[in-house]
Coordinates of C-alpha atoms in Angstrom, one line a residue:
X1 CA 0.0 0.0 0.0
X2 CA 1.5 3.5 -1.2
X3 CA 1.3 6.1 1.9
X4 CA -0.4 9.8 0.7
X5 CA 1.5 11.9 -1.6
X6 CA 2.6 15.5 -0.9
X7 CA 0.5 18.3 -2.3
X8 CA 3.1 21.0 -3.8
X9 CA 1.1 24.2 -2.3
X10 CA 0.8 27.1 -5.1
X11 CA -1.2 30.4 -4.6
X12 CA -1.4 33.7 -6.8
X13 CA -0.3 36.8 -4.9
X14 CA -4.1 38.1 -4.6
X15 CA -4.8 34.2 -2.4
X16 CA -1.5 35.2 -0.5
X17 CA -3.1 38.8 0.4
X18 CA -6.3 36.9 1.4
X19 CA -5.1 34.0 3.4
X20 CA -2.2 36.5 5.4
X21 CA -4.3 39.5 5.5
X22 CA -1.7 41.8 4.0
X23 CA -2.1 44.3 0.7
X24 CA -0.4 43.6 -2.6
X25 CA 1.7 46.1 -4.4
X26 CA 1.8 44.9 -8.2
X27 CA 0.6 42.1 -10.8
X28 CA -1.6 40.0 -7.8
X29 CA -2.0 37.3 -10.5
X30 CA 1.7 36.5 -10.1
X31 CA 1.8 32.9 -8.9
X32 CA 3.9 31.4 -5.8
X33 CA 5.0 28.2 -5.4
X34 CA 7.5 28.5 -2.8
X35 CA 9.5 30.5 -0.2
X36 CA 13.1 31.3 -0.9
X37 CA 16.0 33.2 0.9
X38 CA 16.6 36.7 -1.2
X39 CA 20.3 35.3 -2.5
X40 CA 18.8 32.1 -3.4
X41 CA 15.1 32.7 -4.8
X42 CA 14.2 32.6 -8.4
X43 CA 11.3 32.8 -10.6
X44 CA 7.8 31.5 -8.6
X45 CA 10.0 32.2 -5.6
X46 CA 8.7 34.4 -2.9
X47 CA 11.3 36.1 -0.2
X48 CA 11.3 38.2 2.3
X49 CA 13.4 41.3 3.6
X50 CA 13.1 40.7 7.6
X51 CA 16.6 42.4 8.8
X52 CA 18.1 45.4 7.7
X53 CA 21.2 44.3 6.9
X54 CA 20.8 42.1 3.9
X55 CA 18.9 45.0 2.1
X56 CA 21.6 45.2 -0.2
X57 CA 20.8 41.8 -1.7
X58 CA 17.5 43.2 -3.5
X59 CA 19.0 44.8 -6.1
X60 CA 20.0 41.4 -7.4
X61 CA 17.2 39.0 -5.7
X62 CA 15.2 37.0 -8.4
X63 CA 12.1 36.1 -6.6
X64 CA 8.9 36.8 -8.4
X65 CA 7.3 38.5 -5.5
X66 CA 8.5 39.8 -2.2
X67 CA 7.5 40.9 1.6
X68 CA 8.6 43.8 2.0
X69 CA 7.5 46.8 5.1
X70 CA 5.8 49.3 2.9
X71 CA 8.7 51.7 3.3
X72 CA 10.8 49.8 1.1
X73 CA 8.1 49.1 -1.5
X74 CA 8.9 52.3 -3.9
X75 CA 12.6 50.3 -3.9
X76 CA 12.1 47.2 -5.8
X77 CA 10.3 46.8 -8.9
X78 CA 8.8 43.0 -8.5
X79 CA 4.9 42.7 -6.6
X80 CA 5.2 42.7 -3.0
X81 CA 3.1 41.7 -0.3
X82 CA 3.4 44.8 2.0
X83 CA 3.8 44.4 6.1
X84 CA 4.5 46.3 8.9
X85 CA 6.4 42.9 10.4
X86 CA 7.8 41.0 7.3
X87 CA 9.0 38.4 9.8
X88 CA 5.7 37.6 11.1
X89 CA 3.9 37.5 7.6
X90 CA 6.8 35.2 6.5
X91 CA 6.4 32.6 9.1
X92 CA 2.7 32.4 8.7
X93 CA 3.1 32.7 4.6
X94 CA 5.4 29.2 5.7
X95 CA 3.0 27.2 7.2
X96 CA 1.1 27.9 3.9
X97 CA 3.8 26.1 2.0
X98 CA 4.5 23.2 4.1
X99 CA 4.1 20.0 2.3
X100 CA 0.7 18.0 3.3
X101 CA -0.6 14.7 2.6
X102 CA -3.7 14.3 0.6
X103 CA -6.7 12.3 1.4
X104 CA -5.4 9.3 -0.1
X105 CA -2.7 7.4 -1.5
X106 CA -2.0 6.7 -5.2
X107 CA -4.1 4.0 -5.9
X108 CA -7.2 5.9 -3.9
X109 CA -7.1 2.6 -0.8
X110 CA -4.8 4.7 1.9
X111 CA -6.9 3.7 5.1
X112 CA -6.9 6.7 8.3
X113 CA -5.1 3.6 10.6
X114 CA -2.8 1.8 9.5
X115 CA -3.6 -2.1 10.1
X116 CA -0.2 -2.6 12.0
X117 CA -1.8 0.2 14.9
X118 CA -2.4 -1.4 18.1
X119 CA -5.8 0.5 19.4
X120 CA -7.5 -0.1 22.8
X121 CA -11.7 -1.0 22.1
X122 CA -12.1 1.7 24.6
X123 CA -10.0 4.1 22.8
X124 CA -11.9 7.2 21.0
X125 CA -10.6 8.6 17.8
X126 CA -12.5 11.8 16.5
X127 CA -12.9 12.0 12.7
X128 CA -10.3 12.4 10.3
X129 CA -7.6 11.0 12.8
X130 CA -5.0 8.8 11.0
X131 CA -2.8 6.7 12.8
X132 CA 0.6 5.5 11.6
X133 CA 2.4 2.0 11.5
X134 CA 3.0 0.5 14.6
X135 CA 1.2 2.8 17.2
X136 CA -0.2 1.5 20.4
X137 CA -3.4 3.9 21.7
X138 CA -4.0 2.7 25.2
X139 CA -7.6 2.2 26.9
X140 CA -9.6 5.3 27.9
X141 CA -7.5 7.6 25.0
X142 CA -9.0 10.3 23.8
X143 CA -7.8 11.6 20.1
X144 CA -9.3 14.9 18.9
X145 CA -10.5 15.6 15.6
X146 CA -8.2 15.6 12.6
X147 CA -5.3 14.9 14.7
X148 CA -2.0 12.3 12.8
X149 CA -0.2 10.1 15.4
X150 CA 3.1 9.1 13.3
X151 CA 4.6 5.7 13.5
X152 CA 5.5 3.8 16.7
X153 CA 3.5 6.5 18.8
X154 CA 2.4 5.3 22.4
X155 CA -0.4 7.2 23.7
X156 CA -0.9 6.0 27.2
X157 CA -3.8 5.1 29.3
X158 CA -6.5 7.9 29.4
X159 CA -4.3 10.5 27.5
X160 CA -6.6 13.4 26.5
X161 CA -5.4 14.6 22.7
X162 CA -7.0 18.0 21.4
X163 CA -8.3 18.8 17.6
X164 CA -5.6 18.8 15.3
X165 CA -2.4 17.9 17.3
X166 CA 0.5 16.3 15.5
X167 CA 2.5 13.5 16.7
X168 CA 5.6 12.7 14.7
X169 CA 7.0 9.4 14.7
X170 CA 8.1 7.5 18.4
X171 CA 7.0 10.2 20.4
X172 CA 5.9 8.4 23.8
X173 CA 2.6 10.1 26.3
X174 CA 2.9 8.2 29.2
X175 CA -0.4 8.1 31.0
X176 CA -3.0 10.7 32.0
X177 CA -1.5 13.0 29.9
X178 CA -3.7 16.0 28.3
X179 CA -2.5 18.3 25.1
X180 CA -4.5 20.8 23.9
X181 CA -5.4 21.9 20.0
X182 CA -2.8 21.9 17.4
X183 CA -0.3 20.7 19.6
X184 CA 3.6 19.6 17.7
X185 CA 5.3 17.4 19.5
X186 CA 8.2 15.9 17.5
X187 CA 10.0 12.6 17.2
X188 CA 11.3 11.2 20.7
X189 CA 10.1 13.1 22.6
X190 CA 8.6 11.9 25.7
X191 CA 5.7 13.5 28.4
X192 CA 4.5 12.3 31.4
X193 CA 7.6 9.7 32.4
X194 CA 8.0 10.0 36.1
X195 CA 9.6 13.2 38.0
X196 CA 13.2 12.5 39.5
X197 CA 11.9 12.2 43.1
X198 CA 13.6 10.2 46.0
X199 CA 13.5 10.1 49.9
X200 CA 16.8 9.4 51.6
X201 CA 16.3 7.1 54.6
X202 CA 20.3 7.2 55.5
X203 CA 21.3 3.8 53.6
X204 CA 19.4 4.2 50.3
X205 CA 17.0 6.2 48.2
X206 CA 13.1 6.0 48.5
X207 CA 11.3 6.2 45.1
X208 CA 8.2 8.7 45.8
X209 CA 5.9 7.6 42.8
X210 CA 4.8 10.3 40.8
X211 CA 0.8 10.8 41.5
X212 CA 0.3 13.9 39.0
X213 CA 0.1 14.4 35.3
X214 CA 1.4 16.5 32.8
X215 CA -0.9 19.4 31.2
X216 CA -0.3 20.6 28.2
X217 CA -2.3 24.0 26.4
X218 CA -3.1 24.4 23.0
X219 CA -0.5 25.4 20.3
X220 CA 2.4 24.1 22.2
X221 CA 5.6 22.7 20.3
X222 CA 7.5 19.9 21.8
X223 CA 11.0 19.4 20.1
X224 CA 12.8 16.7 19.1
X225 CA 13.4 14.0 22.1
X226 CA 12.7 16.6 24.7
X227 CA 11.4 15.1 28.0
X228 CA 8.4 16.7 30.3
X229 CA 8.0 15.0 33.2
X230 CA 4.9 14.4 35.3
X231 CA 4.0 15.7 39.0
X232 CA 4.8 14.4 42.1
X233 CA 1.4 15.4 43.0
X234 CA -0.2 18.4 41.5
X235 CA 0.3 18.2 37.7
X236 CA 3.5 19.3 35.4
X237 CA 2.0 22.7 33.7
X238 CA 2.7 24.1 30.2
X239 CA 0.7 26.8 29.1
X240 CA -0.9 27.8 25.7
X241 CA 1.8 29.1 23.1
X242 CA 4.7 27.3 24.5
X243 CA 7.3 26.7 22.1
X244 CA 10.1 24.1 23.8
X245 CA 13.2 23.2 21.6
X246 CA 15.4 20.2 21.2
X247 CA 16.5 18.4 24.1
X248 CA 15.4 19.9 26.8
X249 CA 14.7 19.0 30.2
X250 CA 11.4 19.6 32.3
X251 CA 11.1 18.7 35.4
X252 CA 8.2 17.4 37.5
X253 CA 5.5 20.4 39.1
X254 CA 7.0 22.8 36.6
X255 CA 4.5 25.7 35.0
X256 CA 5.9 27.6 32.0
X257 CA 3.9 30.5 31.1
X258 CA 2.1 31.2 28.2
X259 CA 3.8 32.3 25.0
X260 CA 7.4 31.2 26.3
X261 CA 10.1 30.2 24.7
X262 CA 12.4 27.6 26.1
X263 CA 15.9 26.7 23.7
X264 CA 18.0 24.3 23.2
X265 CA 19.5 21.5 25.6
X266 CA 18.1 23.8 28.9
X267 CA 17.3 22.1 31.8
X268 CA 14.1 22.8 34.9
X269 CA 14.6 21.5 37.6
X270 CA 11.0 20.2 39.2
X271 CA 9.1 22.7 41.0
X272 CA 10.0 25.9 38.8
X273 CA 7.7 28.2 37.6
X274 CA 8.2 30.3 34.6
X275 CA 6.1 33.7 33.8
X276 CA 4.5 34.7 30.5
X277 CA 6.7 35.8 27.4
X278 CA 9.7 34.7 28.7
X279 CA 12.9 33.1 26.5
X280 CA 15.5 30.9 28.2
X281 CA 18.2 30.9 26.1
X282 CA 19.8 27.4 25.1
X283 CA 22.0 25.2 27.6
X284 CA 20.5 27.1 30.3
X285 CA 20.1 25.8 33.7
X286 CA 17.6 26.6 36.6
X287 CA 17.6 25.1 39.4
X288 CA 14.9 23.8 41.5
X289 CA 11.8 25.7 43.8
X290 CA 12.4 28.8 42.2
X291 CA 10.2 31.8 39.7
X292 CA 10.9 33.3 37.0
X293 CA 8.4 36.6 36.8
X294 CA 6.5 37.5 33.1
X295 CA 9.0 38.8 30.3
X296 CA 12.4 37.5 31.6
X297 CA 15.5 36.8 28.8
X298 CA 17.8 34.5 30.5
X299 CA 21.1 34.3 27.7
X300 CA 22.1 31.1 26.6
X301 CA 24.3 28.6 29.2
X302 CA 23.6 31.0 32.3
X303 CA 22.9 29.3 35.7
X304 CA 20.0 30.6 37.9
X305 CA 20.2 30.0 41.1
X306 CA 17.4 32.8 42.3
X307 CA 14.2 33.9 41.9
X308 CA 13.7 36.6 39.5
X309 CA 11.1 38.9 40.1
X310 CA 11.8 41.5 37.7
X311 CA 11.8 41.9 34.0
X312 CA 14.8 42.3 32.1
X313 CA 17.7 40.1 30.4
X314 CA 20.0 38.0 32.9
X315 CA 23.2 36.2 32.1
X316 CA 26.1 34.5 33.9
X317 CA 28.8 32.4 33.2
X318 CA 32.0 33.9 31.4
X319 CA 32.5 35.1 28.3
X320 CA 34.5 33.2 25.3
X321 CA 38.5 34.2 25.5
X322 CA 41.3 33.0 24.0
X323 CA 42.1 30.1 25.7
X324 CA 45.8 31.3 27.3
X325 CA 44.3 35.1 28.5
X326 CA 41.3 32.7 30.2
X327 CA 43.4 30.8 32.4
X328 CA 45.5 34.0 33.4
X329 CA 41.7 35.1 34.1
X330 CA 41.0 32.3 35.9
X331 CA 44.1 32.5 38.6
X332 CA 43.5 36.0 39.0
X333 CA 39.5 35.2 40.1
X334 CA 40.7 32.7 42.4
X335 CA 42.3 35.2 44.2
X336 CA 39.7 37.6 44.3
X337 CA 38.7 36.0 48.0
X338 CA 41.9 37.0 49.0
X339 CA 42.4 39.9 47.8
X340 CA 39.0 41.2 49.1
X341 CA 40.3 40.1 52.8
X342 CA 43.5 42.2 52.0
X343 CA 41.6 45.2 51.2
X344 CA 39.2 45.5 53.7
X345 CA 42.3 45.0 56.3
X346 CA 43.6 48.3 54.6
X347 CA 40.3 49.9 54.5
X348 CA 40.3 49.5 58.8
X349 CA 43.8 51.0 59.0
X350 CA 42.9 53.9 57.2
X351 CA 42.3 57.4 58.9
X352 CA 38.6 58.5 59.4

């Protein structure tokens, strides 16, 4: 059996305007069939001028069309699709020309679930749900309308799946876990295993078992084999608009805020709770029982050890050097204990 084929999306500039909600500035029958970078695009191309700097590259850009703010329309002489944030029309104009599978495969017989899925009698699919090869659904699952659960997905016992959500291939929900609508989460990744949570009794560790969930709002994104744990007893939170890279680490009783933004190979440890609008940069660390108030930058591979209760950008760590000025660096700081003792000794002799 043949699996669906990709539809090559194509629009005219005047569908563009329509769909993205921005005016067009030229021939609106011009026809798009993909995105392009402005030193790469050519004809049926459309690009976009996002940052300042590579403004110089229009002059010899060969995209049909562009996206351009409108005070850089009167500069180019190709249609444009005018916005105040090029960026933002761009990312939405590229959901428009992501590949999707049609309704069927070649020969017409593509079935929703494939007959390799292992689904529980007491299982509910909504309609339009397709199911990939080797996926288990557990009993009690719950699968929203017109969501795709790729190949050797486990959805656990009573998992709760919103309208629309994507699951790409091996991504594990352990069980009780809930996503909202048009949920991403991508391959390996894996919610709801148990928190890291142990008693000490003075000759070994305890296991406490994990009693909560994990919650997920709607448009999340889950990257590739990141791990969200589930709560020790109240439920691991993640809030609407959460966008969570690669790799990365979420401990159990965690709440991130809505609309954050957590990169690359970063780490929460269990009981944090991150604000609103908030971007925690990759390899960052944060350690345990701690907040993190609405609108906080943390850079990337900074340790936070503290609450932060106001808005702003925080870093630590130190700064790339060449290698022989670092360790002369390095000596010096571990004196600085020293030298501090030495100096406040001279400070007491001095005259008032």
């Amino acid at each position: 059996m043949t699996g669906p084929r990709a539809v090559k999306p194509s629009f005219t500039l005047k569908e563009l305007s329509r769909l993205l909600d921005v005016p067009v500035q030229g021939d609106d029958t011009t026809r798009i069939d993909a995105l392009a970078t402005l030193k790469r695009a050519g004809p049926g191309n459309l690009s976009f001028l996002a940052n300042p700097r590579y403004a110089r590259q229009l002059a010899d850009c060969q995209a049909s069309a562009l996206i351009l703010h409108p005070d850089l329309a009167s500069t180019v002489n190709v249609p444009c699709l005018l916005s105040s944030s090029p960026y933002v029309t761009y990312a939405r104009a590229s959901q428009l020309f992501a590949a999707v599978p049609d309704s069927g495969g070649e020969r017409g017989d593509e079935t929703p679930v494939h007959a390799s899925a292992v689904i529980s009698g007491s299982a509910t699919l909504g309609n339009n749900v397709r199911v990939g090869p080797q996926a288990v659904i557990e009993s009690g699952a719950i699968i929203g309308e017109g969501s795709r659960i790729g190949a050797g997905c486990v959805v656990g016992r009573d998992c709760r799946l919103g309208d629309n959500v994507t699951l790409y291939a091996n991504v594990t929900l352990y069980h009780g876990v809930s996503l909202g609508d048009r949920c991403i989460i991508h391959s390996g990744a894996v919610i709801g295993a148990d928190g890291f949570g142990f008693a000490f009794d003075g000759q070994r560790s305890v296991k406490i078992a994990q009693l909560g969930a994990v919650t997920i709002g709607d448009d999340v994104e889950v990257g590739a084999g990141s791990c969200i744990d589930r709560g020790a007893l109240d439920d691991t939170v993640i809030e609407d608009g959460v966008k969570i890279d690669n790799q990365v680490q979420i401990g159990h009783n965690c709440v991130v805020g809505a609309h954050t933004v957590i990169c690359g190979c970063s780490a929460l440890a269990g009981s944090t709770r991150i604000g609103r609008y908030c971007v925690i940069g990759g390899g960052v660390g944060i350690t345990g029982h701690l907040s993190i108030c609405d609108k906080v930058s943390v850079s990337a591979m900074s340790m936070v050890t503290r609450t932060i209760d106001q808005p702003g950008v925080y870093s630590s760590g130190t700064l790339l050097q060449e290698s022989s000025l670092w360790k002369r660096n390095a000596v010096t700081l571990s004196k600085l204990s020293g030298l501090s003792k030495r100096v406040q000794k001279l400070e007491q002799n001095l005259p008032e």
